[in-house]
mmCIF file of C-alpha atoms in Angstrom:
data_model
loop_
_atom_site.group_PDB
_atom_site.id
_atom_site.type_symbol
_atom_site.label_atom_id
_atom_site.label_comp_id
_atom_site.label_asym_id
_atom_site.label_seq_id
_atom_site.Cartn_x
_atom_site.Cartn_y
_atom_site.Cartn_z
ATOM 1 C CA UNK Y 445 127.766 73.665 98.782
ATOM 2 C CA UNK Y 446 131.018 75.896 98.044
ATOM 3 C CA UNK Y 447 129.334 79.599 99.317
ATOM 4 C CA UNK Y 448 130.761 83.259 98.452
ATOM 5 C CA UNK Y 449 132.751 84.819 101.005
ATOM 6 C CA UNK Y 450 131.583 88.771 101.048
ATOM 7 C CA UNK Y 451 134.562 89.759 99.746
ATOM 8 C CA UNK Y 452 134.805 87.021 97.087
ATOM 9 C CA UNK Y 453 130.534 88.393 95.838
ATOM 10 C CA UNK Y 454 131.867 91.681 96.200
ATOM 11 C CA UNK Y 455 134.238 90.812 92.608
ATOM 12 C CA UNK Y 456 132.488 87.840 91.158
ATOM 13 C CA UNK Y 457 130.537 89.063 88.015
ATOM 14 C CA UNK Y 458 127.448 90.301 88.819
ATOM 15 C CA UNK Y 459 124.145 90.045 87.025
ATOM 16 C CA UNK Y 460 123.431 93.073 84.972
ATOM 17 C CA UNK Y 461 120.793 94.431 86.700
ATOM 18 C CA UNK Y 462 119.672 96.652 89.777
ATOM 19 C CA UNK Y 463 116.450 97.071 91.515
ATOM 20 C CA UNK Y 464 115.116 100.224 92.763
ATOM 21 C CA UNK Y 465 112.504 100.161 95.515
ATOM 22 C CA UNK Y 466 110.260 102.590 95.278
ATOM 23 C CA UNK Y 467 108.427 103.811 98.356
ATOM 24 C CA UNK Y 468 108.723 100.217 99.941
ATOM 25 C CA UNK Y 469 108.002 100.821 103.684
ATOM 26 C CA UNK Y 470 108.172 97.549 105.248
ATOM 27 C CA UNK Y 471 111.671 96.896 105.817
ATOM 28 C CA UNK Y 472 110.690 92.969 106.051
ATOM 29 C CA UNK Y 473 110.302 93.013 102.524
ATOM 30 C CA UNK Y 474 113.568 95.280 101.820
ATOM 31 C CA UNK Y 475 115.295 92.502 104.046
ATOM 32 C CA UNK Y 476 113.849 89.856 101.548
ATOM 33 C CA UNK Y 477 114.965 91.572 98.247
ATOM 34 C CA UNK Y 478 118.397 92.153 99.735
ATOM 35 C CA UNK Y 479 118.517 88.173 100.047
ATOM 36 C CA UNK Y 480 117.207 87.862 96.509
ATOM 37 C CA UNK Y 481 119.347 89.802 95.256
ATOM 38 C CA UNK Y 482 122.311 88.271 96.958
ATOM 39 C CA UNK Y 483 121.200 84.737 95.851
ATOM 40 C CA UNK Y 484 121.314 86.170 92.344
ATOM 41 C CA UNK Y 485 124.058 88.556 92.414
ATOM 42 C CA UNK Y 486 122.359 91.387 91.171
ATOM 43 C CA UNK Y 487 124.070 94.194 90.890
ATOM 44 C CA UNK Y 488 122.703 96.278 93.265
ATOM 45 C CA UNK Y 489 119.892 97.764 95.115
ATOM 46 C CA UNK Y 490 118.712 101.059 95.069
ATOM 47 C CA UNK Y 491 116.688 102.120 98.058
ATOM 48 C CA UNK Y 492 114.507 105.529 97.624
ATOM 49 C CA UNK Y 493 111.786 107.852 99.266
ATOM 50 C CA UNK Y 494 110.850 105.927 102.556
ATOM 51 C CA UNK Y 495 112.886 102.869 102.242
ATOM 52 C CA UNK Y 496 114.847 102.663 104.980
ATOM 53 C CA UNK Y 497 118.645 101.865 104.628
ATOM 54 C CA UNK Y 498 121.088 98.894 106.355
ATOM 55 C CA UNK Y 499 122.252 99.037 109.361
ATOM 56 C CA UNK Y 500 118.922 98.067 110.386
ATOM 57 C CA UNK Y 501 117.511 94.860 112.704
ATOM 58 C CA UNK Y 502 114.411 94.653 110.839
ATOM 59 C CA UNK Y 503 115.952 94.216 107.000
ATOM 60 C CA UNK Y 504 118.953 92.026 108.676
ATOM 61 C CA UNK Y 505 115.936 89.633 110.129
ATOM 62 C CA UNK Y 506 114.958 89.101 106.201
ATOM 63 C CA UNK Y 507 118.348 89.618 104.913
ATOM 64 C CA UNK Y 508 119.963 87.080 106.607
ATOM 65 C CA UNK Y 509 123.260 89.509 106.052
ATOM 66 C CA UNK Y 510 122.882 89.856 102.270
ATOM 67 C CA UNK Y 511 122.778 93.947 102.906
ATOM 68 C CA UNK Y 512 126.311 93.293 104.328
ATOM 69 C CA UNK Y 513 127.011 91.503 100.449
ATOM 70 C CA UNK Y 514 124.978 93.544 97.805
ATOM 71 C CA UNK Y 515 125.815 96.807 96.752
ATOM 72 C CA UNK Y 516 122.980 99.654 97.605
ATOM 73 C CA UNK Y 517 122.656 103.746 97.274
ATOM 74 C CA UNK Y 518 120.026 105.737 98.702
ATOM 75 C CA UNK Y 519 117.895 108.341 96.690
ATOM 76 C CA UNK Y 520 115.203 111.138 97.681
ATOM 77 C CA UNK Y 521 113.173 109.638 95.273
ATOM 78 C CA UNK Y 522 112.824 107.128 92.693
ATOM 79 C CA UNK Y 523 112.760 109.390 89.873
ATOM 80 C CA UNK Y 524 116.212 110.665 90.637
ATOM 81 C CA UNK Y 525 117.229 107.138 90.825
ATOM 82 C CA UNK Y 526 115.619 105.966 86.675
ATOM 83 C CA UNK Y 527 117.211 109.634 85.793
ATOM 84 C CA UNK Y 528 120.962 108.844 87.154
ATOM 85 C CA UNK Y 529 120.412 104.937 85.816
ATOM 86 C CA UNK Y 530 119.338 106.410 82.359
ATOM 87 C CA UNK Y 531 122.496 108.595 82.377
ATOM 88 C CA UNK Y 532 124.253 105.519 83.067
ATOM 89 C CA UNK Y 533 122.748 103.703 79.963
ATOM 90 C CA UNK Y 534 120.648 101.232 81.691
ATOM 91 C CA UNK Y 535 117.436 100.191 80.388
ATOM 92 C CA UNK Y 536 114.989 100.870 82.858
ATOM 93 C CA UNK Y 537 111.532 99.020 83.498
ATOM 94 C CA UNK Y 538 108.665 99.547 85.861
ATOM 95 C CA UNK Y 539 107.189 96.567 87.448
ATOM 96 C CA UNK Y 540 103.332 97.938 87.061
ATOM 97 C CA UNK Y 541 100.104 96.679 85.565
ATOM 98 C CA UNK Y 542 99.338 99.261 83.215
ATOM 99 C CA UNK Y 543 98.402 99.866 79.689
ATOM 100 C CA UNK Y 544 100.810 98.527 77.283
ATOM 101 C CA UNK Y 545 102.948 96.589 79.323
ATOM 102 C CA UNK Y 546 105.128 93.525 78.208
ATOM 103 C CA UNK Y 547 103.982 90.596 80.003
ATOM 104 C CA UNK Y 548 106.580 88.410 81.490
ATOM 105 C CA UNK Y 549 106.035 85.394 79.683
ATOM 106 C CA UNK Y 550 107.417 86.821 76.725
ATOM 107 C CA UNK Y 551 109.766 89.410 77.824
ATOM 108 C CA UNK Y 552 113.453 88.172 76.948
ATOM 109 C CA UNK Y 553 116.306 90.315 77.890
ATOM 110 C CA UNK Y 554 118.658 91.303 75.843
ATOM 111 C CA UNK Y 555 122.543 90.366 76.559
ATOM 112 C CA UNK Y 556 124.836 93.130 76.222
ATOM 113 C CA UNK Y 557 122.480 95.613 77.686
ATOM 114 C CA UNK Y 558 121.693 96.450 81.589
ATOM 115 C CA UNK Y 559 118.343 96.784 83.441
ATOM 116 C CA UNK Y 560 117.232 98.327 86.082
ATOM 117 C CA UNK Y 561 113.701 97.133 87.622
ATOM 118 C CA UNK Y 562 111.467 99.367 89.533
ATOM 119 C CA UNK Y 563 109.189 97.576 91.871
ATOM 120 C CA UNK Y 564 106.613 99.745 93.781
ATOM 121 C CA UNK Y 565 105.049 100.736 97.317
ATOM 122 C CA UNK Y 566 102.748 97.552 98.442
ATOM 123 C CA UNK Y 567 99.942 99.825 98.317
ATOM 124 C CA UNK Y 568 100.256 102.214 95.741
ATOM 125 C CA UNK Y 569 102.554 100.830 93.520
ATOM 126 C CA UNK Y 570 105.128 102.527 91.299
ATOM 127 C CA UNK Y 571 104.806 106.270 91.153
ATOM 128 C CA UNK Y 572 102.979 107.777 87.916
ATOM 129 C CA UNK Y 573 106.258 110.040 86.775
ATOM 130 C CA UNK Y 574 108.400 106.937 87.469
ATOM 131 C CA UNK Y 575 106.532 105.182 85.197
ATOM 132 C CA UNK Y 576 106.253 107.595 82.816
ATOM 133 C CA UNK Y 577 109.955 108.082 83.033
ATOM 134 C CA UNK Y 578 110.730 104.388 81.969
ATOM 135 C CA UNK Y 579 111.611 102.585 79.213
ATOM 136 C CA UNK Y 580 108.920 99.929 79.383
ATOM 137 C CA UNK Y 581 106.685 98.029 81.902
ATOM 138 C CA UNK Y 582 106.437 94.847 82.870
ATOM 139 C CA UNK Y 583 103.788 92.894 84.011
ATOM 140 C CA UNK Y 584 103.242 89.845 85.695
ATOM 141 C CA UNK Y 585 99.932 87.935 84.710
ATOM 142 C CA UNK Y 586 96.981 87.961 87.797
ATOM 143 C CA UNK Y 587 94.691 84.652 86.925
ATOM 144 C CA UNK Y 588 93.196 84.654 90.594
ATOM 145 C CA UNK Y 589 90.950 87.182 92.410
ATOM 146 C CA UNK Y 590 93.397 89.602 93.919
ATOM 147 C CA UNK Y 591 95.239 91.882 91.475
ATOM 148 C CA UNK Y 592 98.745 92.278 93.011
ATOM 149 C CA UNK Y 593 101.260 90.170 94.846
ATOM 150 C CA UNK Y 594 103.978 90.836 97.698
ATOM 151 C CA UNK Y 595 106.512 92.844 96.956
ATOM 152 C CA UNK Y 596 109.563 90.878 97.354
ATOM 153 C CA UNK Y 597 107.600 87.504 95.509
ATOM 154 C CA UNK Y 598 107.434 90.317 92.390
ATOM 155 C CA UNK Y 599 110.786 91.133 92.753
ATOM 156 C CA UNK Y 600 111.567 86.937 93.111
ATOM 157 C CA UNK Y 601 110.042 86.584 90.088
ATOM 158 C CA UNK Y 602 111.645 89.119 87.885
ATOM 159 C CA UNK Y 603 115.195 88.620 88.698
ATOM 160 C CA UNK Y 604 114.763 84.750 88.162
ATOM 161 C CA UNK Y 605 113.613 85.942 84.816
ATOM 162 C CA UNK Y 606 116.651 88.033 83.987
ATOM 163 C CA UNK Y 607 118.946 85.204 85.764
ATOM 164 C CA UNK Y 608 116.995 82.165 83.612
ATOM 165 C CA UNK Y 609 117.580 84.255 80.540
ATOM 166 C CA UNK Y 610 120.914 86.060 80.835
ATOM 167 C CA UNK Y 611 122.789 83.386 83.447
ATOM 168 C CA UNK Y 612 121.473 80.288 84.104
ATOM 169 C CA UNK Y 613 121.421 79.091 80.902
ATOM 170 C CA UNK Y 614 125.106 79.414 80.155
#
């Protein structure tokens, strides 16, 4: 299996898309979206409120060095991070089971445009004004007895659903 170097992910094309953590406290779970992301090459990671940041032995034990590899920025909170990615013309959607939300199945991204994801605290979720703030949500369908799944499966799922549609299929 011919492997990236770091330096050689660091300019291979990238994915258009970043995820923004949102209150995500156990740094397990960062650790395992960093290696997600990595295995993806998503663009980039944006870590906010009480994420904490690399260097740390926790997220490397998940990460498997991937925070070494993907791009991240810290932010106060995740608001300021949809406001800045707005500004930057991304299309920004909250991963959140709410009213009106696309469900994955038949979400297609668009080529040509760039997303950002926002993927919540294990507990409480996304935050209301982030959501409000978005562009869209999107939800994964529940068909079992418990109405939420690990953080870093979620996040699993939706980038394979942005790589399936905008890069695997080339």
């Amino acid at each position: 299996m011919k492997r990236l170097t770091v330096e050689e992910y660091r300019e291979a094309e990238k994915l258009p898309l970043i995820v923004v953590l949102d209150d995500v406290r156990s740094m397990y779970n960062i650790g395992s979206v960093f290696r997600t992301c990595d295995a993806f090459r998503v663009e980039a990671v944006y870590l906010c409120g009480i994420c904490q940041t690399p260097p740390s032995t926790e997220i490397h034990k998940t990460a498997l060095g991937a925070e070494e590899s993907v791009s991240w920025k810290y932010f106060k909170t995740a608001l300021e991070a949809v406001e800045e990615l707005k500004n930057l013309g991304y299309t920004v959607l909250s991963v959140e089971q709410v009213e009106h939300s696309t469900k994955l199945q038949t979400f297609v991204p668009q080529r040509g445009l760039k997303y950002a994801v926002v993927m919540g605290n294990e507990v409480k979720g996304v935050h209301q004004e982030v959501v409000d703030a978005s562009d869209g949500c999107l939800e994964i369908p529940q068909l079992g007895t418990k109405h939420s799944m690990n953080v870093s499966v979620t996040t699993g799922i939706i980038i394979y659903k942005f790589a399936e549609s905008l890069i695997l299929r080339d």
